XYZ file of C-alpha atoms in Angstrom:
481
model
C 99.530 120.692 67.606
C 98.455 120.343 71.332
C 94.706 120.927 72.165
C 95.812 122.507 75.347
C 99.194 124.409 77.153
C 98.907 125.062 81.029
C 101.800 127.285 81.560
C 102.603 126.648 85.746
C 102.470 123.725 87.275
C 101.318 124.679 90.711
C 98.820 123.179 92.668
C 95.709 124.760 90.030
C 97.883 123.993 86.673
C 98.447 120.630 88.648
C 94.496 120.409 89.194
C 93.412 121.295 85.820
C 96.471 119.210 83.701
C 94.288 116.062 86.210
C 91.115 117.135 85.046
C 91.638 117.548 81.270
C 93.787 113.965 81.822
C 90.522 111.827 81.453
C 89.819 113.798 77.917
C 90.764 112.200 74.253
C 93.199 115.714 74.373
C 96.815 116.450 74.006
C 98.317 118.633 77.017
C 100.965 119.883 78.212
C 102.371 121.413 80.628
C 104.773 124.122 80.932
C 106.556 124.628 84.106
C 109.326 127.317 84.671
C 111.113 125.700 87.841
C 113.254 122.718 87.597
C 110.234 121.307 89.400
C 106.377 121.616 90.295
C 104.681 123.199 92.932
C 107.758 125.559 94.219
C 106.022 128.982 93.262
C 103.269 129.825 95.532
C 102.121 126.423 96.229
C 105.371 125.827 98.264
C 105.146 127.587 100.927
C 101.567 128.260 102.540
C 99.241 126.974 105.588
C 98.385 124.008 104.140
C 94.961 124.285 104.919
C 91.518 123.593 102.734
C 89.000 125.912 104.263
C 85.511 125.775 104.764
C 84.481 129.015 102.876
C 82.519 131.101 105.376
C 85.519 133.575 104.470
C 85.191 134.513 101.192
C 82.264 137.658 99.906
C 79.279 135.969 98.749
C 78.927 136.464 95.198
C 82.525 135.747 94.402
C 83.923 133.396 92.722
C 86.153 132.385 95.927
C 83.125 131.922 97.516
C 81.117 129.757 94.646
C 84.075 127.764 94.513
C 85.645 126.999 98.247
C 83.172 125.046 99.525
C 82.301 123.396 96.481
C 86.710 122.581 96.484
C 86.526 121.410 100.368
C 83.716 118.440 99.040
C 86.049 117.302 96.235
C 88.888 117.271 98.256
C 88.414 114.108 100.425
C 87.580 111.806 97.798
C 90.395 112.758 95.874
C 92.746 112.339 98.527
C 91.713 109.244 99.098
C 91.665 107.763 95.699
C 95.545 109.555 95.291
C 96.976 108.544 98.867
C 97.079 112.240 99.982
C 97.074 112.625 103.241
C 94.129 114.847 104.571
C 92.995 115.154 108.136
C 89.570 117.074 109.005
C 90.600 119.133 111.827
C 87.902 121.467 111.657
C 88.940 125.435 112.488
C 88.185 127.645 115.338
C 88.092 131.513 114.336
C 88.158 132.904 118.075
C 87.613 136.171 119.491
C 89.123 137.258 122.045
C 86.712 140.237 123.334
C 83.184 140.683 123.353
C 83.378 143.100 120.906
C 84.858 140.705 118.518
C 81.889 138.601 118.590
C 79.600 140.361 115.877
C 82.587 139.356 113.558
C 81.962 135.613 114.522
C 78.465 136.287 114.061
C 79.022 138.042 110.501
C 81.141 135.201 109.357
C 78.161 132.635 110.187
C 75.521 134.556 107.959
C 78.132 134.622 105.350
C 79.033 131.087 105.389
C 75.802 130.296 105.456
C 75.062 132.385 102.470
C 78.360 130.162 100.796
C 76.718 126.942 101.655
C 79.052 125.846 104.130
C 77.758 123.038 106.502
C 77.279 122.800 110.212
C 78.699 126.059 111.139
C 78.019 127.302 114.951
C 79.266 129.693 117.520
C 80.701 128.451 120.151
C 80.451 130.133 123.907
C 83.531 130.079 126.255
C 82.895 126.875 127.896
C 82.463 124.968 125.220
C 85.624 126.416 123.581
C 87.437 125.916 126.959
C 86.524 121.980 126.492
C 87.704 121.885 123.423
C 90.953 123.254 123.585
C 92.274 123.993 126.729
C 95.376 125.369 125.882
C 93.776 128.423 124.207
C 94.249 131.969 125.817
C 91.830 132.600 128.919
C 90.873 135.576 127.004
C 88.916 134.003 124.756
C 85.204 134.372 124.710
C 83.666 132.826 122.160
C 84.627 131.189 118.548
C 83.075 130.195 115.213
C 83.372 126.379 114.383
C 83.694 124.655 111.233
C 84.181 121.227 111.327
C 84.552 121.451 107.503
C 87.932 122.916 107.591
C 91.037 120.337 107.364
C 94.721 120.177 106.359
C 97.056 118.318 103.750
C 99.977 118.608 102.126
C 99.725 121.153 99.250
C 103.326 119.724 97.625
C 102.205 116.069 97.884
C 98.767 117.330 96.734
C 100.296 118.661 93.584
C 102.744 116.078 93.166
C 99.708 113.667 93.129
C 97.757 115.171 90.299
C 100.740 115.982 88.024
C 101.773 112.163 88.213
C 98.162 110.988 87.914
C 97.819 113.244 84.999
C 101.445 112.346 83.605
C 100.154 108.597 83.467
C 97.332 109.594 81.844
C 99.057 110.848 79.024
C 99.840 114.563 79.790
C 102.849 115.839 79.031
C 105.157 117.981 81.394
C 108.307 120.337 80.628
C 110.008 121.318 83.155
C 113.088 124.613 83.209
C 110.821 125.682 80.961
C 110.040 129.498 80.855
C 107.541 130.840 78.524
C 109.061 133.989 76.644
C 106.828 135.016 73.644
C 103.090 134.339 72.597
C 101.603 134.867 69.499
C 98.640 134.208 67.651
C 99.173 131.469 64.720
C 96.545 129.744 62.485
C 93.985 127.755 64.974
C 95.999 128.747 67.889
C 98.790 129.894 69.196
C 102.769 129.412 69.259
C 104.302 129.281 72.589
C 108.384 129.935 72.313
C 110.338 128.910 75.698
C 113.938 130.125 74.212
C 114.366 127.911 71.025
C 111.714 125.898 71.654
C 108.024 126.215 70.449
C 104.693 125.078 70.394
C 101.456 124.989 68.711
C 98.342 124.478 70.664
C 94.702 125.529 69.998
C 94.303 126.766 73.270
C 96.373 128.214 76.642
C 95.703 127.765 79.992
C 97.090 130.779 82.099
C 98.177 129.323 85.554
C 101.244 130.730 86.087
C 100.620 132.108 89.467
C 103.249 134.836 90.372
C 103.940 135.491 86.936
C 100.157 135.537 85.467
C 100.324 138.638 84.240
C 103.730 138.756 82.910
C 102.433 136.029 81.110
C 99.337 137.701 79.997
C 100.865 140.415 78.689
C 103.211 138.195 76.339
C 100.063 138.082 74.215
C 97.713 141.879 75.118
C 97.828 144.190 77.995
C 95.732 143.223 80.723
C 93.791 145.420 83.063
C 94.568 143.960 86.234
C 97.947 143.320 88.372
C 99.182 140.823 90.412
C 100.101 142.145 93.980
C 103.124 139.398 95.750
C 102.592 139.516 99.545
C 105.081 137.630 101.640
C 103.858 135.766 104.273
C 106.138 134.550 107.238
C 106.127 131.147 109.717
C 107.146 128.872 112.394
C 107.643 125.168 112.135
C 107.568 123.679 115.406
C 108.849 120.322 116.651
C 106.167 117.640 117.306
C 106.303 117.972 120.894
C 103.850 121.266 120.547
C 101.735 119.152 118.367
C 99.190 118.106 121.324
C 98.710 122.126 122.263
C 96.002 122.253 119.696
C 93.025 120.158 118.085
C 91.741 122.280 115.643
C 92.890 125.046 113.372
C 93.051 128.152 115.023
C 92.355 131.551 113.758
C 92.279 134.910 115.362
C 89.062 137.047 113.476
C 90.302 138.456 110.486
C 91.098 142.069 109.188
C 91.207 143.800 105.750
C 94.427 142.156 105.186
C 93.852 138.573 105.455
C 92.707 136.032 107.740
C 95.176 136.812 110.434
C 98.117 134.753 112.040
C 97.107 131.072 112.938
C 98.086 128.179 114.696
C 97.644 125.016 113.174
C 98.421 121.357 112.904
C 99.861 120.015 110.266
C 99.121 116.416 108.692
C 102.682 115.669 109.153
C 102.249 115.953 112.963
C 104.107 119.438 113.566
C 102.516 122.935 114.377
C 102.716 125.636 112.526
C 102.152 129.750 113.123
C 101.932 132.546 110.516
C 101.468 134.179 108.271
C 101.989 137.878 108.878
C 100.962 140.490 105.675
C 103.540 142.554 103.787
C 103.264 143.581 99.930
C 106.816 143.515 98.415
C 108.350 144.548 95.737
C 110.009 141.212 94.261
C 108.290 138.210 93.316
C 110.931 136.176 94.703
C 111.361 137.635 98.130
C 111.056 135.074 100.406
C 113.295 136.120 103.162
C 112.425 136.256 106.690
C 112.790 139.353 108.912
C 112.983 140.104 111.719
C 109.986 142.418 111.850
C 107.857 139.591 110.154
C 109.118 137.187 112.773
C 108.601 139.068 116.288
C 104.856 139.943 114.834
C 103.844 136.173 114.185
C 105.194 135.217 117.334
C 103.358 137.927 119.152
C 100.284 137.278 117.441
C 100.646 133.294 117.869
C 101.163 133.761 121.594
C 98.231 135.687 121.910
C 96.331 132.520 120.719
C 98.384 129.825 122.439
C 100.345 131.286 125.509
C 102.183 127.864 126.334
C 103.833 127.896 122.680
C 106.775 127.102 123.103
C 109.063 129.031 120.539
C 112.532 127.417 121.754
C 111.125 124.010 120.143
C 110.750 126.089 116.492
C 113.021 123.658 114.365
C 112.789 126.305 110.584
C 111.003 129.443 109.436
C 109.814 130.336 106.303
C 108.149 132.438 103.874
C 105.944 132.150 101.138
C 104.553 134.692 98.522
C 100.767 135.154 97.820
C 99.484 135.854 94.375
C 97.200 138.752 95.521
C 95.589 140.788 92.634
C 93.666 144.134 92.193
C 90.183 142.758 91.285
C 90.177 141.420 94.513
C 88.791 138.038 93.612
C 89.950 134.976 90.620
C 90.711 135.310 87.777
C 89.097 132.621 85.559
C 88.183 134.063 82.331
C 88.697 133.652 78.426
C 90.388 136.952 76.548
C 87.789 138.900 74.524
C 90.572 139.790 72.047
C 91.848 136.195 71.854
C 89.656 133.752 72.036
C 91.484 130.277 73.426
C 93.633 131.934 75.727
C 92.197 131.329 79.246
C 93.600 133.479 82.828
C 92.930 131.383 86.171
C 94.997 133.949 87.836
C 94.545 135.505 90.959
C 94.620 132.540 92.958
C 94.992 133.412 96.341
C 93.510 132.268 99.593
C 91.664 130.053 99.168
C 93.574 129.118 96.661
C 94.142 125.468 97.527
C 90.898 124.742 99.308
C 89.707 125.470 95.744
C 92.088 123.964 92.782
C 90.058 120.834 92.507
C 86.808 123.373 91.982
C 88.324 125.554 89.997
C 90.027 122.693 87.262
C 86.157 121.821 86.905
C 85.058 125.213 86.182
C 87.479 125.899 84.213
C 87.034 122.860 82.156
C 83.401 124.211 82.011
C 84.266 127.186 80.771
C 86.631 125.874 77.959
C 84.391 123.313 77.348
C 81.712 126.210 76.707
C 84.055 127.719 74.244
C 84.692 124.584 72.165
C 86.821 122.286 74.135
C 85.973 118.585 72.892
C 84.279 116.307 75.528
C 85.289 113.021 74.437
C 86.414 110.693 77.378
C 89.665 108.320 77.097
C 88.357 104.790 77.186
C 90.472 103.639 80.021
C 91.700 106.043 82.482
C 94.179 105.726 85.505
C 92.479 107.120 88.615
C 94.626 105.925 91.560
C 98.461 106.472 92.523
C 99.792 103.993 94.715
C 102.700 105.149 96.947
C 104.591 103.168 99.910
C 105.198 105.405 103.174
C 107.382 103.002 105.765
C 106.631 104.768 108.600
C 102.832 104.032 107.928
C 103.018 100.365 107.524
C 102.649 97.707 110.172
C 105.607 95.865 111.252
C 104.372 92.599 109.001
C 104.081 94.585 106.024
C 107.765 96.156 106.694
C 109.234 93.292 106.741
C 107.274 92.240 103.543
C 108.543 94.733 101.936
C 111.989 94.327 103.249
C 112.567 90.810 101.948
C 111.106 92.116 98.645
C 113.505 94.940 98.611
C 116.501 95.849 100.951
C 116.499 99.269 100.239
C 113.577 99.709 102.323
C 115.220 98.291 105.224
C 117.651 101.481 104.881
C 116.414 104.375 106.900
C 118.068 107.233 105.547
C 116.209 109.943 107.017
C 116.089 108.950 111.197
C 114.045 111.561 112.510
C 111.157 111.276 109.851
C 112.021 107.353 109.249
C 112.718 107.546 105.668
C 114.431 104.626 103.573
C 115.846 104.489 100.725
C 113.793 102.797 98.984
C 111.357 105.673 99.001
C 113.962 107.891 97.959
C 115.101 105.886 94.973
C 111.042 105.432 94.030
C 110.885 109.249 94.199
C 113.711 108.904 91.442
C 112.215 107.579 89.043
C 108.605 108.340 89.674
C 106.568 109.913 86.698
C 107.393 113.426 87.837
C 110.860 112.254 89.166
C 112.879 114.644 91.996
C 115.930 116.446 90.834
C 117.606 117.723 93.787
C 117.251 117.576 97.368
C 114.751 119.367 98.329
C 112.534 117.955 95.589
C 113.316 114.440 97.736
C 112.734 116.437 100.851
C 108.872 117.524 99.522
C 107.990 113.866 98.098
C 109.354 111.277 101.080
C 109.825 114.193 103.618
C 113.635 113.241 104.207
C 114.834 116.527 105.842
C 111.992 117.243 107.038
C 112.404 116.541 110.846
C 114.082 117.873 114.241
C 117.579 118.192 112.312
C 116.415 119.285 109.247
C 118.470 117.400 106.729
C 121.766 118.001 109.330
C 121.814 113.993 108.939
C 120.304 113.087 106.196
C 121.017 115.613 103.320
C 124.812 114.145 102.775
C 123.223 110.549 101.976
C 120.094 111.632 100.243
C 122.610 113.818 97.957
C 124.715 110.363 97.234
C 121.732 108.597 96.414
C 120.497 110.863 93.656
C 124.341 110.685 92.526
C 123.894 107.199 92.046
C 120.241 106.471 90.751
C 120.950 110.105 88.337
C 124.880 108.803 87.121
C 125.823 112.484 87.396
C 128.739 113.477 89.802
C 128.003 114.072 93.420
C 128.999 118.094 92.887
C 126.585 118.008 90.269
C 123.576 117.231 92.946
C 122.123 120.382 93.626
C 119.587 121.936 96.648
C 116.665 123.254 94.281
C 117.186 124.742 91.387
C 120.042 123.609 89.125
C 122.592 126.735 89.929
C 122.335 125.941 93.541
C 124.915 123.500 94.252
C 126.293 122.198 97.470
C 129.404 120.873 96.762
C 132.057 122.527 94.196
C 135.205 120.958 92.724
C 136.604 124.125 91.512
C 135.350 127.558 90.883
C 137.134 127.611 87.834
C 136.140 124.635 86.798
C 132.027 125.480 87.444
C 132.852 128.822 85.325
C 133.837 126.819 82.489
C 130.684 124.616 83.101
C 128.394 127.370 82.849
């Protein structure tokens, strides 16, 4: 019997599965994809917002900024990277500025710090490749990036070493109310637990409705981007936004802590909750809009584009809530923007909120709360070499444009939350991620997991276990199947 079942291991099942780690518990878990954080944690701006955005009153709003504080210590203590840029929502007319001006009374009302308008000249100072149109812009020096994959890859390891448990390729399919609980059926397999944790972004209330109809609906709204080379990186300082509309908070242009730029996302509801594609509609309208902020972008130097899928919803705000009907099972649904900015809030209120319903407060006597990892590139030249004589595999660079070695790829192997496939080494060591875009790398990085996995090199696949790159037969995969 498990006290508690997350079911999605995003970047908030991720969050809470860290928070409840530190309690005398027994979690798990549940995770649909072959591995974490490749729903709508994948693909996104990577950004941890301020929270003069949100409607005061929400819980988006009680929880951003409150999510933007916790976020820098827990970076640190994790070896996250995290970089306060601070953001820049510009207009570009005068009669855009009452927007700026709205946005300051409402952060205000949020709690967010040192917020001010800015007038042309000092937005002109500080960054001078922005549009000459622009007149004036609201400044948060709040706002930063990180890296929402290595984020969640942090806190499911952290909380995997503190005991949790995590199933991967693990889809829930029926849940029903049993004595003190619930039973939780993935296929064959069950589970008892006293308690469920809803998380399961996309799918929330697919999941939901497993157990009772629900009153509200998750809306999927695909959101398009550029990746650009590093060479655009010095356009920009800050996080740039253009004022936002009913739909969202607008194309942006942004750094990222990698050292790329990034522009998107544009706004379309869809019909699939896999739809990911890129059009060309979605394209030509974030380029458009990202010119508009940045004229000198150069979109020749784009090196991938990609999509990502918002959990939108019809309440309009999160979902973080215990059923009426069936008391245990807990929603944090909903999650959208600002989603990220807010999973490290939103673990605490929900552990509040359980807690309020029964959830046992005991604390583990000894608890892990760092994660040590090695980056190469990162280290000085002494402690290279260090590490060199100690192991030769990390005097193998693998991965040329982003200077990855082998040895990080083999760690990434057998790491608590280990990578499966290549793109699961591509979000934990970055391999792939450069100029090329794996056109070097991918055939080594795919040998290596051969090796360190003993399964055959055909068996190696791109993401999810049915997407293989190599085939020795057709035939012989049908049989296999």
């Amino acid at each position: 019997m498990y006290d508690v079942i997350i079911i999605g291991c995003g970047v908030t099942g991720a969050a809470l599965a860290n928070q409840l780690s530190r309690l005398n518990l027994k979690t798990a878990v549940l995770e649909q994809n072959s591995d974490i954080a490749c729903g709508c944690t994948k693909s996104n701006s990577a950004i941890i917002h301020a929270g003069y955005d949100p409607e005061p009153g929400t819980l988006m709003a009680r929880l951003n900024a409150t999510g933007n504080k916790l976020m820098e210590e827990q970076c640190k203590r994790l070896s996250i990277p995290f970089i306060r840029t601070g953001s820049l929502v510009t207009a570009f007319s005068p009669e855009e500025i009452p927007v700026l001006k709205a946005l300051l009374q409402r952060g205000s009302a949020n709690g967010v710090p040192d917020l001010r308008i800015l007038n042309q000249t000092e937005l002109r100072r500080m960054e001078p490749a922005l549009a000459q149109n622009a007149v004036a812009a609201l400044f948060a020096p709040t706002a930063g990036i990180t890296d929402p994959w290595e984020l969640t890859l942090a806190l499911a390891e952290n909380a995997v070493a503190n005991g949790v448990e995590l199933y991967r390729n693990t889809t829930v399919t029926a849940i029903e109310p049993a004595d003190k609980g619930f039973t939780v059926k993935s296929g064959r397999k069950e589970w008892l637990t006293r308690r469920i944790c809803n998380a399961a972004g996309l799918y929330a209330d697919a999941v939901h409705r497993l157990l009772e109809p629900v009153d509200w609906k998750i809306i999927p709204v695909r959101g398009e981007y550029f990746l650009f080379d590093k060479n655009q990186r010095p356009l920009v300082n800050h996080i740039i936004f253009q004022c936002p509309t009913p739909q969202g908070k607008g194309v942006l242009v942004a750094p990222t802590v990698h050292g790329n730029l990034l522009a998107g996302p544009n706004a379309e509801t869809v019909s699939c909750k896999e739809d990911t594609s890129t059009t060309a509609t979605g394209q030509d309208f974030v380029r458009h809009s990202a010119q508009k902020i940045l004229p000198s972008l150069n979109f020749k130097e784009n090196i991938r584009n990609f999509a990502g899928i918002r959990a939108n919803n019809t309440r309009n705000d999160f979902i973080i809530e215990e059923s009426l009907q069936f008391p245990g099972f807990f929603d944090i649904a909903g999650i959208k923007s600002p989603g990220l900015s807010c999973a490290l809030s939103i673990a605490a209120y929900a552990e509040d909120m359980m807690a309020a319903a029964g959830l046992p407060q005991e604390e583990k006597d000894t608890v892990i709360e760092t994660r040590n990892r090695i980056v190469f590139r990162n280290l000085s030249l002494e402690e290279q070499q260090k590490l060199m004589q100690h192991d030769s595999r990390y005097g193998q660079i693998i991965c040329r444009c982003e200077t990855v070695t082998e040895g990080e790829i083999t760690a990434a192997l057998h790491s608590p939350v280990p990578a499966v496939s290549i793109n699961g080494i591509k979000r934990r060591c970055g391999a792939g991620m450069g100029r090329c875009q794996g056109g070097f790398c991918s055939p080594r990085v795919q040998e290596i997991i051969a090796r360190e996995l003993h399964i055959p090199l055909e068996s190696v696949p791109l993401e999810e276990p049915d997407s293989w790159i190599l085939a020795d037969s057709l035939q012989s995969r049908e049989r296999n199947v």
